[in-house]
């Protein structure tokens, strides 16, 4: 059972997400919270996944994210936002968030997105992420030194990186390219070390900036959380 906490300042959003997810097999919303209560609720409930509003009137979603990242075993966090060019999203991704969801995500997609997060995958729409980078060129524009690190990757590692950016978990990547999950895990660790990034989302953003994803079209599987 995947345990989820939903954090949002709007009661309608909290109840809507709770109703949708509780109707899905293998997922339970164990708590919902407004921003001021969020850190304490998450610390108490120890969920696998947190859906966290990035903009709340009483407390900054980024501040809640920082508190979550301080836990000994932090959950996988996806930021909730209304706008696909939210100026805070890049900061959140670089601060450890595992992706972001638009609040108007289709109900039938929401459960799969949560399962992707729980499995360690990345949740980030290619359309939204590209709009985000275009909207904040100073924060997301390619930097030669960073993009050049992609050249350090082997062909196999590049293939794994593209699948990481699609949002696949290690097990799903292994199935796709016929490797064990353990071998994929080793490749992912090597990729993160070579790219000098802290996590899968940062690696995915760098892959997109380096132009790796455009070679395979728009990667529509990322829109449904895979």
PDB file of C-alpha atoms in Angstrom:
ATOM      1  CA  UNK A   1       0.000   0.000   0.000  1.00  0.00           C
ATOM      2  CA  UNK A   2       1.375   3.396  -1.039  1.00  0.00           C
ATOM      3  CA  UNK A   3       0.810   5.921   1.752  1.00  0.00           C
ATOM      4  CA  UNK A   4       0.162   9.476   0.574  1.00  0.00           C
ATOM      5  CA  UNK A   5      -0.163  12.866   2.256  1.00  0.00           C
ATOM      6  CA  UNK A   6      -1.778  15.723   0.311  1.00  0.00           C
ATOM      7  CA  UNK A   7      -0.803  19.267   1.319  1.00  0.00           C
ATOM      8  CA  UNK A   8      -2.792  22.172  -0.105  1.00  0.00           C
ATOM      9  CA  UNK A   9      -4.396  25.320   1.277  1.00  0.00           C
ATOM     10  CA  UNK A  10      -7.647  24.650  -0.609  1.00  0.00           C
ATOM     11  CA  UNK A  11     -10.021  22.151   1.014  1.00  0.00           C
ATOM     12  CA  UNK A  12     -11.549  21.294  -2.365  1.00  0.00           C
ATOM     13  CA  UNK A  13      -8.177  20.272  -3.792  1.00  0.00           C
ATOM     14  CA  UNK A  14      -7.361  18.172  -0.725  1.00  0.00           C
ATOM     15  CA  UNK A  15     -10.705  16.368  -0.719  1.00  0.00           C
ATOM     16  CA  UNK A  16     -10.666  15.863  -4.495  1.00  0.00           C
ATOM     17  CA  UNK A  17      -7.216  14.295  -4.543  1.00  0.00           C
ATOM     18  CA  UNK A  18      -8.098  12.186  -1.506  1.00  0.00           C
ATOM     19  CA  UNK A  19     -11.272  10.847  -3.110  1.00  0.00           C
ATOM     20  CA  UNK A  20      -9.542  10.008  -6.392  1.00  0.00           C
ATOM     21  CA  UNK A  21      -6.534   8.299  -4.825  1.00  0.00           C
ATOM     22  CA  UNK A  22      -8.469   6.360  -2.187  1.00  0.00           C
ATOM     23  CA  UNK A  23     -10.546   4.863  -4.998  1.00  0.00           C
ATOM     24  CA  UNK A  24      -7.361   3.520  -6.619  1.00  0.00           C
ATOM     25  CA  UNK A  25      -5.943   0.080  -5.879  1.00  0.00           C
ATOM     26  CA  UNK A  26      -2.901   0.029  -3.635  1.00  0.00           C
ATOM     27  CA  UNK A  27      -3.013   3.711  -2.642  1.00  0.00           C
ATOM     28  CA  UNK A  28      -4.204   5.282   0.602  1.00  0.00           C
ATOM     29  CA  UNK A  29      -4.273   8.976   1.504  1.00  0.00           C
ATOM     30  CA  UNK A  30      -3.357   8.698   5.170  1.00  0.00           C
ATOM     31  CA  UNK A  31      -3.706  12.435   5.849  1.00  0.00           C
ATOM     32  CA  UNK A  32      -4.305  15.822   4.299  1.00  0.00           C
ATOM     33  CA  UNK A  33      -2.984  19.087   5.649  1.00  0.00           C
ATOM     34  CA  UNK A  34      -2.746  22.803   5.155  1.00  0.00           C
ATOM     35  CA  UNK A  35       0.702  24.336   4.911  1.00  0.00           C
ATOM     36  CA  UNK A  36       1.274  25.248   8.553  1.00  0.00           C
ATOM     37  CA  UNK A  37       0.493  21.702   9.690  1.00  0.00           C
ATOM     38  CA  UNK A  38       2.281  19.909   6.885  1.00  0.00           C
ATOM     39  CA  UNK A  39       5.722  19.192   8.361  1.00  0.00           C
ATOM     40  CA  UNK A  40       4.287  17.797  11.607  1.00  0.00           C
ATOM     41  CA  UNK A  41       1.725  15.652   9.769  1.00  0.00           C
ATOM     42  CA  UNK A  42       4.365  14.228   7.432  1.00  0.00           C
ATOM     43  CA  UNK A  43       6.733  13.540  10.305  1.00  0.00           C
ATOM     44  CA  UNK A  44       3.957  11.690  12.147  1.00  0.00           C
ATOM     45  CA  UNK A  45       2.468   9.735   9.234  1.00  0.00           C
ATOM     46  CA  UNK A  46       5.730   8.848   7.443  1.00  0.00           C
ATOM     47  CA  UNK A  47       4.147   8.609   3.978  1.00  0.00           C
ATOM     48  CA  UNK A  48       5.787   7.211   0.860  1.00  0.00           C
ATOM     49  CA  UNK A  49       4.603  10.109  -1.307  1.00  0.00           C
ATOM     50  CA  UNK A  50       3.737  13.740  -0.591  1.00  0.00           C
ATOM     51  CA  UNK A  51       1.808  15.943  -3.004  1.00  0.00           C
ATOM     52  CA  UNK A  52       2.767  19.445  -1.897  1.00  0.00           C
ATOM     53  CA  UNK A  53       1.256  22.747  -3.015  1.00  0.00           C
ATOM     54  CA  UNK A  54       4.075  25.050  -4.038  1.00  0.00           C
ATOM     55  CA  UNK A  55       2.170  28.263  -3.228  1.00  0.00           C
ATOM     56  CA  UNK A  56       0.272  28.570   0.052  1.00  0.00           C
ATOM     57  CA  UNK A  57      -0.666  31.757   1.912  1.00  0.00           C
ATOM     58  CA  UNK A  58       0.384  30.687   5.405  1.00  0.00           C
ATOM     59  CA  UNK A  59       3.683  28.954   4.605  1.00  0.00           C
ATOM     60  CA  UNK A  60       5.910  28.675   1.546  1.00  0.00           C
ATOM     61  CA  UNK A  61       5.795  25.227  -0.063  1.00  0.00           C
ATOM     62  CA  UNK A  62       9.559  25.432  -0.553  1.00  0.00           C
ATOM     63  CA  UNK A  63      10.004  25.858   3.210  1.00  0.00           C
ATOM     64  CA  UNK A  64       7.924  22.722   3.798  1.00  0.00           C
ATOM     65  CA  UNK A  65      10.007  20.875   1.195  1.00  0.00           C
ATOM     66  CA  UNK A  66      13.221  21.818   2.999  1.00  0.00           C
ATOM     67  CA  UNK A  67      11.842  20.463   6.281  1.00  0.00           C
ATOM     68  CA  UNK A  68      10.807  17.246   4.564  1.00  0.00           C
ATOM     69  CA  UNK A  69      14.289  16.805   3.082  1.00  0.00           C
ATOM     70  CA  UNK A  70      15.750  17.004   6.584  1.00  0.00           C
ATOM     71  CA  UNK A  71      13.971  13.795   7.641  1.00  0.00           C
ATOM     72  CA  UNK A  72      16.109  10.678   7.972  1.00  0.00           C
ATOM     73  CA  UNK A  73      14.012   8.907   5.320  1.00  0.00           C
ATOM     74  CA  UNK A  74      12.250  11.638   3.332  1.00  0.00           C
ATOM     75  CA  UNK A  75       9.284  10.658   1.162  1.00  0.00           C
ATOM     76  CA  UNK A  76       9.090  11.253  -2.566  1.00  0.00           C
ATOM     77  CA  UNK A  77       7.658  14.748  -3.082  1.00  0.00           C
ATOM     78  CA  UNK A  78       5.862  16.161  -6.107  1.00  0.00           C
ATOM     79  CA  UNK A  79       4.973  19.826  -6.114  1.00  0.00           C
ATOM     80  CA  UNK A  80       1.420  20.857  -6.997  1.00  0.00           C
ATOM     81  CA  UNK A  81       0.969  23.978  -9.080  1.00  0.00           C
ATOM     82  CA  UNK A  82      -1.672  25.652 -11.222  1.00  0.00           C
ATOM     83  CA  UNK A  83       0.791  27.059 -13.756  1.00  0.00           C
ATOM     84  CA  UNK A  84       3.257  25.087 -15.881  1.00  0.00           C
ATOM     85  CA  UNK A  85       5.691  28.025 -15.740  1.00  0.00           C
ATOM     86  CA  UNK A  86       5.565  28.560 -11.969  1.00  0.00           C
ATOM     87  CA  UNK A  87       8.743  30.438 -11.061  1.00  0.00           C
ATOM     88  CA  UNK A  88       9.268  28.333  -7.926  1.00  0.00           C
ATOM     89  CA  UNK A  89       9.225  24.944  -9.653  1.00  0.00           C
ATOM     90  CA  UNK A  90      12.865  24.985 -10.778  1.00  0.00           C
ATOM     91  CA  UNK A  91      13.964  25.851  -7.246  1.00  0.00           C
ATOM     92  CA  UNK A  92      11.845  23.014  -5.882  1.00  0.00           C
ATOM     93  CA  UNK A  93      13.286  20.499  -8.346  1.00  0.00           C
ATOM     94  CA  UNK A  94      16.811  21.557  -7.460  1.00  0.00           C
ATOM     95  CA  UNK A  95      15.916  21.270  -3.770  1.00  0.00           C
ATOM     96  CA  UNK A  96      14.975  17.612  -3.985  1.00  0.00           C
ATOM     97  CA  UNK A  97      11.417  17.434  -5.327  1.00  0.00           C
ATOM     98  CA  UNK A  98      10.837  14.402  -7.546  1.00  0.00           C
ATOM     99  CA  UNK A  99       8.749  16.333 -10.036  1.00  0.00           C
ATOM    100  CA  UNK A 100       5.642  18.439 -10.285  1.00  0.00           C
ATOM    101  CA  UNK A 101       1.981  17.976 -11.113  1.00  0.00           C
ATOM    102  CA  UNK A 102      -0.468  20.458 -12.487  1.00  0.00           C
ATOM    103  CA  UNK A 103      -3.606  20.651 -10.350  1.00  0.00           C
ATOM    104  CA  UNK A 104      -5.748  19.975 -13.404  1.00  0.00           C
ATOM    105  CA  UNK A 105      -4.094  16.589 -13.990  1.00  0.00           C
ATOM    106  CA  UNK A 106      -6.652  14.138 -15.358  1.00  0.00           C
ATOM    107  CA  UNK A 107      -8.112  11.977 -12.539  1.00  0.00           C
ATOM    108  CA  UNK A 108      -7.341   8.736 -14.387  1.00  0.00           C
ATOM    109  CA  UNK A 109      -3.654   9.733 -14.575  1.00  0.00           C
ATOM    110  CA  UNK A 110      -3.238  10.750 -10.951  1.00  0.00           C
ATOM    111  CA  UNK A 111      -2.951   7.258  -9.462  1.00  0.00           C
ATOM    112  CA  UNK A 112      -0.342   6.208 -12.020  1.00  0.00           C
ATOM    113  CA  UNK A 113       1.669   9.344 -11.315  1.00  0.00           C
ATOM    114  CA  UNK A 114       1.657   8.530  -7.605  1.00  0.00           C
ATOM    115  CA  UNK A 115       2.787   4.968  -8.329  1.00  0.00           C
ATOM    116  CA  UNK A 116       5.617   6.353 -10.450  1.00  0.00           C
ATOM    117  CA  UNK A 117       6.723   8.601  -7.602  1.00  0.00           C
ATOM    118  CA  UNK A 118       6.587   5.762  -5.067  1.00  0.00           C
ATOM    119  CA  UNK A 119       8.770   3.623  -7.355  1.00  0.00           C
ATOM    120  CA  UNK A 120      11.415   6.357  -7.476  1.00  0.00           C
ATOM    121  CA  UNK A 121      10.472   7.717 -10.886  1.00  0.00           C
ATOM    122  CA  UNK A 122      10.298  11.278 -12.161  1.00  0.00           C
ATOM    123  CA  UNK A 123       6.949  12.981 -12.748  1.00  0.00           C
ATOM    124  CA  UNK A 124       7.289  15.919 -15.102  1.00  0.00           C
ATOM    125  CA  UNK A 125       5.374  16.741 -18.261  1.00  0.00           C
ATOM    126  CA  UNK A 126       7.727  17.498 -21.176  1.00  0.00           C
ATOM    127  CA  UNK A 127       5.483  20.328 -22.388  1.00  0.00           C
ATOM    128  CA  UNK A 128       5.411  21.898 -18.956  1.00  0.00           C
ATOM    129  CA  UNK A 129       9.115  21.441 -18.269  1.00  0.00           C
ATOM    130  CA  UNK A 130      10.086  23.024 -21.595  1.00  0.00           C
ATOM    131  CA  UNK A 131       7.748  25.931 -20.949  1.00  0.00           C
ATOM    132  CA  UNK A 132       9.319  26.276 -17.529  1.00  0.00           C
ATOM    133  CA  UNK A 133      12.849  26.465 -18.928  1.00  0.00           C
ATOM    134  CA  UNK A 134      11.788  28.898 -21.655  1.00  0.00           C
ATOM    135  CA  UNK A 135      10.065  31.068 -19.079  1.00  0.00           C
ATOM    136  CA  UNK A 136      13.193  31.249 -16.913  1.00  0.00           C
ATOM    137  CA  UNK A 137      16.152  31.213 -19.307  1.00  0.00           C
ATOM    138  CA  UNK A 138      18.584  32.489 -16.712  1.00  0.00           C
ATOM    139  CA  UNK A 139      17.820  29.532 -14.461  1.00  0.00           C
ATOM    140  CA  UNK A 140      17.587  26.856 -17.105  1.00  0.00           C
ATOM    141  CA  UNK A 141      19.725  27.896 -20.054  1.00  0.00           C
ATOM    142  CA  UNK A 142      22.430  25.425 -21.005  1.00  0.00           C
ATOM    143  CA  UNK A 143      25.795  26.036 -19.424  1.00  0.00           C
ATOM    144  CA  UNK A 144      28.729  24.543 -21.346  1.00  0.00           C
ATOM    145  CA  UNK A 145      30.432  23.023 -18.315  1.00  0.00           C
ATOM    146  CA  UNK A 146      27.280  21.245 -17.154  1.00  0.00           C
ATOM    147  CA  UNK A 147      26.087  20.039 -20.550  1.00  0.00           C
ATOM    148  CA  UNK A 148      29.591  18.852 -21.433  1.00  0.00           C
ATOM    149  CA  UNK A 149      29.407  16.315 -18.598  1.00  0.00           C
ATOM    150  CA  UNK A 150      26.864  14.366 -20.630  1.00  0.00           C
ATOM    151  CA  UNK A 151      29.771  13.471 -22.951  1.00  0.00           C
ATOM    152  CA  UNK A 152      31.314  11.553 -20.056  1.00  0.00           C
ATOM    153  CA  UNK A 153      28.493   9.023 -20.172  1.00  0.00           C
ATOM    154  CA  UNK A 154      28.772   5.733 -22.011  1.00  0.00           C
ATOM    155  CA  UNK A 155      26.198   4.866 -24.675  1.00  0.00           C
ATOM    156  CA  UNK A 156      24.431   2.588 -22.192  1.00  0.00           C
ATOM    157  CA  UNK A 157      24.374   5.321 -19.558  1.00  0.00           C
ATOM    158  CA  UNK A 158      22.915   7.774 -22.066  1.00  0.00           C
ATOM    159  CA  UNK A 159      20.163   5.288 -22.853  1.00  0.00           C
ATOM    160  CA  UNK A 160      19.440   4.878 -19.141  1.00  0.00           C
ATOM    161  CA  UNK A 161      19.452   8.651 -18.644  1.00  0.00           C
ATOM    162  CA  UNK A 162      16.811   9.138 -21.340  1.00  0.00           C
ATOM    163  CA  UNK A 163      14.588   6.556 -19.643  1.00  0.00           C
ATOM    164  CA  UNK A 164      15.172   8.189 -16.268  1.00  0.00           C
ATOM    165  CA  UNK A 165      14.017  11.453 -17.819  1.00  0.00           C
ATOM    166  CA  UNK A 166      10.893   9.693 -19.107  1.00  0.00           C
ATOM    167  CA  UNK A 167      10.052   8.980 -15.476  1.00  0.00           C
ATOM    168  CA  UNK A 168      10.665   5.221 -15.442  1.00  0.00           C
ATOM    169  CA  UNK A 169      11.708   3.448 -12.253  1.00  0.00           C
ATOM    170  CA  UNK A 170      14.803   1.232 -12.151  1.00  0.00           C
ATOM    171  CA  UNK A 171      12.663  -1.889 -12.593  1.00  0.00           C
ATOM    172  CA  UNK A 172      10.838  -0.392 -15.582  1.00  0.00           C
ATOM    173  CA  UNK A 173      14.119   0.675 -17.181  1.00  0.00           C
ATOM    174  CA  UNK A 174      15.500  -2.824 -16.688  1.00  0.00           C
ATOM    175  CA  UNK A 175      12.476  -4.340 -18.414  1.00  0.00           C
ATOM    176  CA  UNK A 176      12.767  -1.882 -21.297  1.00  0.00           C
ATOM    177  CA  UNK A 177      16.459  -2.533 -22.028  1.00  0.00           C
ATOM    178  CA  UNK A 178      16.787  -6.070 -20.619  1.00  0.00           C
ATOM    179  CA  UNK A 179      18.916  -5.391 -17.541  1.00  0.00           C
ATOM    180  CA  UNK A 180      18.423  -6.320 -13.912  1.00  0.00           C
ATOM    181  CA  UNK A 181      17.141  -3.610 -11.576  1.00  0.00           C
ATOM    182  CA  UNK A 182      20.427  -3.832  -9.675  1.00  0.00           C
ATOM    183  CA  UNK A 183      22.454  -3.169 -12.819  1.00  0.00           C
ATOM    184  CA  UNK A 184      20.222  -0.211 -13.668  1.00  0.00           C
ATOM    185  CA  UNK A 185      20.706   1.115 -10.146  1.00  0.00           C
ATOM    186  CA  UNK A 186      24.477   0.965 -10.647  1.00  0.00           C
ATOM    187  CA  UNK A 187      24.158   2.814 -13.962  1.00  0.00           C
ATOM    188  CA  UNK A 188      21.979   5.511 -12.360  1.00  0.00           C
ATOM    189  CA  UNK A 189      24.505   6.004  -9.549  1.00  0.00           C
ATOM    190  CA  UNK A 190      27.294   6.353 -12.111  1.00  0.00           C
ATOM    191  CA  UNK A 191      25.211   8.852 -14.125  1.00  0.00           C
ATOM    192  CA  UNK A 192      24.518  11.013 -11.084  1.00  0.00           C
ATOM    193  CA  UNK A 193      28.196  10.990 -10.142  1.00  0.00           C
ATOM    194  CA  UNK A 194      29.390  11.880 -13.641  1.00  0.00           C
ATOM    195  CA  UNK A 195      26.806  14.644 -14.069  1.00  0.00           C
ATOM    196  CA  UNK A 196      27.453  15.926 -10.525  1.00  0.00           C
ATOM    197  CA  UNK A 197      23.766  16.137  -9.717  1.00  0.00           C
ATOM    198  CA  UNK A 198      21.947  15.155  -6.538  1.00  0.00           C
ATOM    199  CA  UNK A 199      19.023  13.234  -7.967  1.00  0.00           C
ATOM    200  CA  UNK A 200      17.029  11.893 -10.891  1.00  0.00           C
ATOM    201  CA  UNK A 201      15.061  15.078 -11.542  1.00  0.00           C
ATOM    202  CA  UNK A 202      18.212  17.170 -11.859  1.00  0.00           C
ATOM    203  CA  UNK A 203      19.639  14.548 -14.219  1.00  0.00           C
ATOM    204  CA  UNK A 204      16.419  14.640 -16.264  1.00  0.00           C
ATOM    205  CA  UNK A 205      16.557  18.421 -16.555  1.00  0.00           C
ATOM    206  CA  UNK A 206      20.178  18.258 -17.675  1.00  0.00           C
ATOM    207  CA  UNK A 207      19.321  15.592 -20.259  1.00  0.00           C
ATOM    208  CA  UNK A 208      16.645  17.855 -21.672  1.00  0.00           C
ATOM    209  CA  UNK A 209      18.991  20.844 -21.735  1.00  0.00           C
ATOM    210  CA  UNK A 210      21.586  18.725 -23.536  1.00  0.00           C
ATOM    211  CA  UNK A 211      19.049  17.870 -26.231  1.00  0.00           C
ATOM    212  CA  UNK A 212      18.893  14.133 -25.518  1.00  0.00           C
ATOM    213  CA  UNK A 213      15.120  13.991 -25.196  1.00  0.00           C
ATOM    214  CA  UNK A 214      14.333  15.877 -28.376  1.00  0.00           C
ATOM    215  CA  UNK A 215      15.948  13.115 -30.390  1.00  0.00           C
ATOM    216  CA  UNK A 216      13.127  10.796 -29.405  1.00  0.00           C
ATOM    217  CA  UNK A 217      10.238  13.186 -29.971  1.00  0.00           C
ATOM    218  CA  UNK A 218       8.131  14.483 -27.139  1.00  0.00           C
ATOM    219  CA  UNK A 219       8.356  11.341 -24.985  1.00  0.00           C
ATOM    220  CA  UNK A 220       4.599  11.185 -24.425  1.00  0.00           C
ATOM    221  CA  UNK A 221       4.959   8.521 -21.734  1.00  0.00           C
ATOM    222  CA  UNK A 222       6.129  11.236 -19.360  1.00  0.00           C
ATOM    223  CA  UNK A 223       2.723  12.893 -19.623  1.00  0.00           C
ATOM    224  CA  UNK A 224       1.075   9.877 -18.052  1.00  0.00           C
ATOM    225  CA  UNK A 225       3.722   9.478 -15.386  1.00  0.00           C
ATOM    226  CA  UNK A 226       5.705   6.608 -16.861  1.00  0.00           C
TER     227      UNK A 226
END
